[in-house]
């Protein structure tokens, strides 16, 4: 069993939530006066907390999507996740159950540390399996403010990280994309809790240094020894629209077989594991 860090951040959702991935493969610079911990280690721990709790995990999730006029939509789904290796390759299934127009939609991710992730979307109304290309990973996930890349995580090789400052409670880290033409932001800043190493806020900035997008963790709970995100939010700051993500019925170390993450599960989700 792996060390007790956390689950789906938004997870999940980085967020991040969801966008915090770290191995020893990226370029790092540090210029903070208070460097009690190397940025390399901070990002690695945050990545483990955000994406690699236990050997596998399951959660029921609800998305509430609110547009600039205050109109609301809801999405409900179950997330199944299995690690092939700590801080390494990973499998994920997201199976939608509500509302009826997205019921049966399945999103599958085979995360690859040394290559592009494989992302697939099954659309039951068309009986179509669609591959999400690398160029589409920063587009909206089922109409929400979460992006495909938010759900499965951003490869650390795509950014350069700098420890900006350390406060009593947080590490603040700046990330600059190595290929600025591949993303819609110029840089983002991550606020990481010093006690849990959970990323609690991520702010995205454009080339004019304007804060355009924000991810926030609103509620956590200790479940089976893991600091777990129960409620997170992503806001489009230009118009105030946002998506909230809420998690419940969270379980760890269920012993998922590799077979439930096969291509077959796109059209035939593993019902025995969705109860």
Tab-separated table of C-alpha atoms in Angstrom:
chain	number	residue	atom	x	y	z
A	1	UNK	CA	0.000	0.000	0.000
A	2	UNK	CA	1.241	3.485	-0.865
A	3	UNK	CA	1.888	6.385	1.509
A	4	UNK	CA	-1.180	8.266	2.722
A	5	UNK	CA	-1.577	11.291	0.489
A	6	UNK	CA	-4.907	12.148	-1.345
A	7	UNK	CA	-7.361	11.159	-4.131
A	8	UNK	CA	-9.191	12.863	-6.937
A	9	UNK	CA	-8.460	16.442	-6.958
A	10	UNK	CA	-9.944	17.667	-8.901
A	11	UNK	CA	-9.356	15.704	-9.186
A	12	UNK	CA	-9.877	16.006	-9.806
A	13	UNK	CA	-9.845	16.897	-10.555
A	14	UNK	CA	-6.430	18.999	-11.107
A	15	UNK	CA	-7.293	19.921	-11.203
A	16	UNK	CA	-5.661	19.537	-11.261
A	17	UNK	CA	-6.842	19.607	-10.509
A	18	UNK	CA	-5.474	18.804	-11.166
A	19	UNK	CA	-2.382	19.886	-13.229
A	20	UNK	CA	0.295	18.866	-10.813
A	21	UNK	CA	2.454	16.076	-12.096
A	22	UNK	CA	6.028	15.636	-11.206
A	23	UNK	CA	8.806	13.211	-11.846
A	24	UNK	CA	12.497	13.965	-12.277
A	25	UNK	CA	12.080	14.639	-15.987
A	26	UNK	CA	11.452	18.352	-16.255
A	27	UNK	CA	13.500	21.534	-16.161
A	28	UNK	CA	13.320	23.224	-12.743
A	29	UNK	CA	14.550	26.576	-11.508
A	30	UNK	CA	14.370	27.927	-7.952
A	31	UNK	CA	15.036	31.470	-6.854
A	32	UNK	CA	13.086	31.750	-3.600
A	33	UNK	CA	15.049	32.908	-0.592
A	34	UNK	CA	13.241	30.432	1.618
A	35	UNK	CA	13.889	27.092	-0.096
A	36	UNK	CA	13.434	24.730	2.842
A	37	UNK	CA	12.263	22.131	0.367
A	38	UNK	CA	13.346	21.834	-3.250
A	39	UNK	CA	10.591	22.598	-5.777
A	40	UNK	CA	11.292	19.214	-7.338
A	41	UNK	CA	10.214	17.443	-4.149
A	42	UNK	CA	7.229	19.713	-3.556
A	43	UNK	CA	5.755	19.047	-6.988
A	44	UNK	CA	6.421	15.312	-6.657
A	45	UNK	CA	4.530	15.152	-3.356
A	46	UNK	CA	1.692	17.296	-4.713
A	47	UNK	CA	1.417	15.006	-7.709
A	48	UNK	CA	1.149	11.950	-5.477
A	49	UNK	CA	-1.533	13.644	-3.370
A	50	UNK	CA	-3.523	14.756	-6.405
A	51	UNK	CA	-3.385	11.686	-8.616
A	52	UNK	CA	-1.844	8.621	-6.955
A	53	UNK	CA	-3.613	7.861	-3.673
A	54	UNK	CA	-3.422	4.176	-2.781
A	55	UNK	CA	-3.169	1.608	-5.583
A	56	UNK	CA	-6.585	2.405	-6.982
A	57	UNK	CA	-9.678	4.437	-6.163
A	58	UNK	CA	-13.341	4.924	-6.885
A	59	UNK	CA	-15.674	7.898	-6.406
A	60	UNK	CA	-19.087	9.111	-7.437
A	61	UNK	CA	-19.017	12.671	-8.701
A	62	UNK	CA	-21.403	15.444	-9.580
A	63	UNK	CA	-20.597	18.448	-11.758
A	64	UNK	CA	-22.646	21.626	-11.533
A	65	UNK	CA	-22.002	23.859	-14.549
A	66	UNK	CA	-23.081	27.509	-14.246
A	67	UNK	CA	-22.844	29.879	-17.212
A	68	UNK	CA	-22.410	33.665	-17.149
A	69	UNK	CA	-26.199	34.177	-16.985
A	70	UNK	CA	-26.576	31.843	-14.002
A	71	UNK	CA	-28.094	28.945	-15.952
A	72	UNK	CA	-27.198	25.554	-14.463
A	73	UNK	CA	-26.497	22.117	-15.877
A	74	UNK	CA	-25.609	18.958	-13.998
A	75	UNK	CA	-23.439	15.947	-14.844
A	76	UNK	CA	-23.215	12.847	-12.666
A	77	UNK	CA	-20.617	10.109	-13.115
A	78	UNK	CA	-18.407	7.499	-11.490
A	79	UNK	CA	-14.595	7.568	-11.635
A	80	UNK	CA	-12.493	4.401	-11.507
A	81	UNK	CA	-8.704	4.766	-11.313
A	82	UNK	CA	-5.801	2.319	-11.110
A	83	UNK	CA	-2.076	3.047	-10.903
A	84	UNK	CA	0.291	0.833	-12.833
A	85	UNK	CA	3.165	2.393	-10.927
A	86	UNK	CA	3.452	5.111	-8.296
A	87	UNK	CA	4.030	8.402	-10.137
A	88	UNK	CA	3.918	6.393	-13.355
A	89	UNK	CA	1.451	5.071	-15.913
A	90	UNK	CA	-2.181	5.046	-14.845
A	91	UNK	CA	-5.624	3.988	-16.091
A	92	UNK	CA	-8.890	5.847	-15.585
A	93	UNK	CA	-12.532	5.409	-16.556
A	94	UNK	CA	-15.223	8.072	-16.172
A	95	UNK	CA	-18.741	6.667	-16.689
A	96	UNK	CA	-21.653	9.135	-16.954
A	97	UNK	CA	-25.088	8.287	-15.551
A	98	UNK	CA	-27.006	11.621	-15.620
A	99	UNK	CA	-28.587	13.530	-17.253
A	100	UNK	CA	-30.130	11.402	-19.971
A	101	UNK	CA	-28.366	13.212	-22.823
A	102	UNK	CA	-24.954	12.075	-21.532
A	103	UNK	CA	-25.985	8.775	-19.888
A	104	UNK	CA	-23.690	5.987	-21.031
A	105	UNK	CA	-20.928	8.344	-22.171
A	106	UNK	CA	-17.534	6.971	-21.133
A	107	UNK	CA	-14.191	8.770	-20.987
A	108	UNK	CA	-11.088	6.558	-20.853
A	109	UNK	CA	-7.502	7.608	-20.177
A	110	UNK	CA	-4.339	5.571	-20.401
A	111	UNK	CA	-1.839	7.964	-18.862
A	112	UNK	CA	1.703	7.483	-20.175
A	113	UNK	CA	4.605	9.176	-18.493
A	114	UNK	CA	7.036	8.902	-21.393
A	115	UNK	CA	4.577	9.451	-24.239
A	116	UNK	CA	1.313	11.202	-25.068
A	117	UNK	CA	-1.648	9.954	-23.071
A	118	UNK	CA	-4.294	7.896	-24.851
A	119	UNK	CA	-7.701	9.531	-24.289
A	120	UNK	CA	-10.931	8.091	-25.672
A	121	UNK	CA	-14.567	9.197	-25.492
A	122	UNK	CA	-17.507	6.884	-26.199
A	123	UNK	CA	-20.688	8.622	-27.399
A	124	UNK	CA	-23.598	6.175	-27.048
A	125	UNK	CA	-26.089	8.200	-29.120
A	126	UNK	CA	-23.793	7.729	-32.127
A	127	UNK	CA	-22.284	4.441	-30.959
A	128	UNK	CA	-18.986	6.167	-31.676
A	129	UNK	CA	-15.581	5.795	-30.009
A	130	UNK	CA	-13.704	9.061	-30.506
A	131	UNK	CA	-10.015	9.551	-29.828
A	132	UNK	CA	-9.146	12.795	-28.050
A	133	UNK	CA	-6.033	14.012	-29.822
A	134	UNK	CA	-3.150	15.726	-28.083
A	135	UNK	CA	-4.281	18.974	-29.702
A	136	UNK	CA	-7.745	18.688	-28.132
A	137	UNK	CA	-6.650	17.991	-24.560
A	138	UNK	CA	-7.161	21.606	-23.550
A	139	UNK	CA	-10.772	21.759	-24.712
A	140	UNK	CA	-13.907	21.540	-22.564
A	141	UNK	CA	-14.719	18.237	-20.890
A	142	UNK	CA	-18.424	17.499	-21.592
A	143	UNK	CA	-19.325	21.190	-21.641
A	144	UNK	CA	-17.801	22.028	-18.265
A	145	UNK	CA	-15.022	24.416	-17.220
A	146	UNK	CA	-12.792	21.404	-16.625
A	147	UNK	CA	-10.591	20.480	-19.569
A	148	UNK	CA	-9.676	16.975	-20.700
A	149	UNK	CA	-6.177	17.619	-19.414
A	150	UNK	CA	-7.548	18.700	-16.018
A	151	UNK	CA	-9.166	15.307	-15.577
A	152	UNK	CA	-6.154	13.146	-16.359
A	153	UNK	CA	-3.342	15.558	-15.459
A	154	UNK	CA	-0.716	17.587	-17.279
A	155	UNK	CA	2.634	16.055	-18.145
A	156	UNK	CA	5.396	17.760	-16.089
A	157	UNK	CA	7.739	17.785	-19.069
A	158	UNK	CA	5.534	20.486	-20.561
A	159	UNK	CA	6.328	23.087	-17.880
A	160	UNK	CA	9.216	24.678	-16.016
A	161	UNK	CA	8.565	25.169	-12.279
A	162	UNK	CA	9.870	27.863	-9.923
A	163	UNK	CA	9.362	28.107	-6.168
A	164	UNK	CA	8.136	31.705	-5.822
A	165	UNK	CA	7.697	31.918	-2.063
A	166	UNK	CA	7.033	29.982	1.126
A	167	UNK	CA	4.567	31.182	3.766
A	168	UNK	CA	3.596	29.686	7.111
A	169	UNK	CA	0.929	27.559	5.407
A	170	UNK	CA	1.748	27.313	1.700
A	171	UNK	CA	4.314	26.782	-1.006
A	172	UNK	CA	3.621	29.009	-4.023
A	173	UNK	CA	4.989	27.657	-7.302
A	174	UNK	CA	4.991	29.250	-10.745
A	175	UNK	CA	4.757	27.076	-13.859
A	176	UNK	CA	5.679	28.310	-17.340
A	177	UNK	CA	4.802	26.173	-20.393
A	178	UNK	CA	7.801	25.127	-22.439
A	179	UNK	CA	5.694	25.432	-25.596
A	180	UNK	CA	3.596	28.603	-25.146
A	181	UNK	CA	1.772	28.007	-28.438
A	182	UNK	CA	0.263	24.744	-27.168
A	183	UNK	CA	-1.803	26.336	-24.380
A	184	UNK	CA	-4.150	29.280	-23.813
A	185	UNK	CA	-2.246	30.613	-20.763
A	186	UNK	CA	1.154	32.250	-20.307
A	187	UNK	CA	1.797	30.757	-16.866
A	188	UNK	CA	0.001	29.465	-13.800
A	189	UNK	CA	0.638	29.617	-10.055
A	190	UNK	CA	-0.036	26.771	-7.633
A	191	UNK	CA	-0.675	27.162	-3.912
A	192	UNK	CA	0.232	23.932	-2.074
A	193	UNK	CA	-0.626	23.204	1.550
A	194	UNK	CA	2.632	22.641	3.467
A	195	UNK	CA	1.083	20.062	5.803
A	196	UNK	CA	-0.798	17.830	3.362
A	197	UNK	CA	0.940	18.821	0.078
A	198	UNK	CA	-2.516	19.163	-1.424
A	199	UNK	CA	-2.759	21.838	-4.160
A	200	UNK	CA	-5.535	24.086	-2.834
A	201	UNK	CA	-5.576	26.805	-5.497
A	202	UNK	CA	-4.296	27.228	-9.051
A	203	UNK	CA	-4.480	30.534	-10.949
A	204	UNK	CA	-3.896	30.883	-14.702
A	205	UNK	CA	-2.575	34.086	-16.288
A	206	UNK	CA	-2.491	35.377	-19.858
A	207	UNK	CA	0.354	37.219	-21.582
A	208	UNK	CA	-0.850	40.496	-20.013
A	209	UNK	CA	-0.509	38.927	-16.563
A	210	UNK	CA	-4.289	38.937	-16.137
A	211	UNK	CA	-5.760	36.188	-13.967
A	212	UNK	CA	-8.172	34.395	-16.326
A	213	UNK	CA	-9.004	31.059	-14.677
A	214	UNK	CA	-8.945	29.673	-11.133
A	215	UNK	CA	-9.187	26.252	-9.506
A	216	UNK	CA	-10.062	26.093	-5.793
A	217	UNK	CA	-10.400	23.233	-3.336
A	218	UNK	CA	-13.407	24.044	-1.154
A	219	UNK	CA	-13.686	21.001	1.118
A	220	UNK	CA	-11.532	18.015	2.091
A	221	UNK	CA	-11.860	15.015	4.397
A	222	UNK	CA	-9.504	12.348	5.714
A	223	UNK	CA	-10.675	9.008	4.256
A	224	UNK	CA	-8.742	5.825	5.021
A	225	UNK	CA	-5.771	7.969	5.938
A	226	UNK	CA	-5.846	9.975	2.701
A	227	UNK	CA	-6.580	13.694	2.582
A	228	UNK	CA	-9.349	13.647	-0.002
A	229	UNK	CA	-10.982	16.436	-1.974
A	230	UNK	CA	-14.780	16.442	-1.609
A	231	UNK	CA	-15.573	19.748	-3.309
A	232	UNK	CA	-13.663	21.828	-5.856
A	233	UNK	CA	-14.422	24.648	-8.282
A	234	UNK	CA	-13.051	26.055	-11.529
A	235	UNK	CA	-14.020	29.637	-12.440
A	236	UNK	CA	-13.669	31.492	-15.741
A	237	UNK	CA	-12.832	34.887	-14.264
A	238	UNK	CA	-13.611	36.887	-17.422
A	239	UNK	CA	-17.354	36.276	-17.095
A	240	UNK	CA	-17.821	34.635	-13.687
A	241	UNK	CA	-19.030	31.308	-15.097
A	242	UNK	CA	-17.862	28.215	-13.228
A	243	UNK	CA	-18.097	24.488	-12.643
A	244	UNK	CA	-18.218	22.867	-9.213
A	245	UNK	CA	-17.198	19.246	-8.640
A	246	UNK	CA	-18.483	17.274	-5.649
A	247	UNK	CA	-17.351	13.768	-4.667
A	248	UNK	CA	-18.960	11.090	-2.477
A	249	UNK	CA	-18.782	7.339	-1.801
A	250	UNK	CA	-15.005	7.433	-2.118
A	251	UNK	CA	-13.150	4.133	-1.688
A	252	UNK	CA	-9.518	3.101	-1.993
A	253	UNK	CA	-7.569	-0.109	-2.661
A	254	UNK	CA	-10.424	-2.094	-4.202
A	255	UNK	CA	-8.182	-4.358	-6.253
A	256	UNK	CA	-9.376	-3.421	-9.740
A	257	UNK	CA	-8.311	-5.902	-12.447
A	258	UNK	CA	-6.588	-4.422	-15.498
A	259	UNK	CA	-9.375	-5.828	-17.692
A	260	UNK	CA	-11.909	-3.201	-16.609
A	261	UNK	CA	-9.775	-0.526	-18.284
A	262	UNK	CA	-9.739	-2.258	-21.665
A	263	UNK	CA	-11.265	-0.847	-24.851
A	264	UNK	CA	-14.263	-3.128	-24.322
A	265	UNK	CA	-15.289	-1.120	-21.255
A	266	UNK	CA	-16.017	1.930	-23.381
A	267	UNK	CA	-19.159	0.296	-24.781
A	268	UNK	CA	-19.667	-2.104	-21.868
A	269	UNK	CA	-18.679	-0.440	-18.577
A	270	UNK	CA	-17.831	-2.805	-15.675
A	271	UNK	CA	-21.216	-2.731	-13.892
A	272	UNK	CA	-19.988	-4.849	-10.966
A	273	UNK	CA	-17.563	-2.053	-10.006
A	274	UNK	CA	-20.082	0.766	-10.388
A	275	UNK	CA	-22.378	-0.180	-7.495
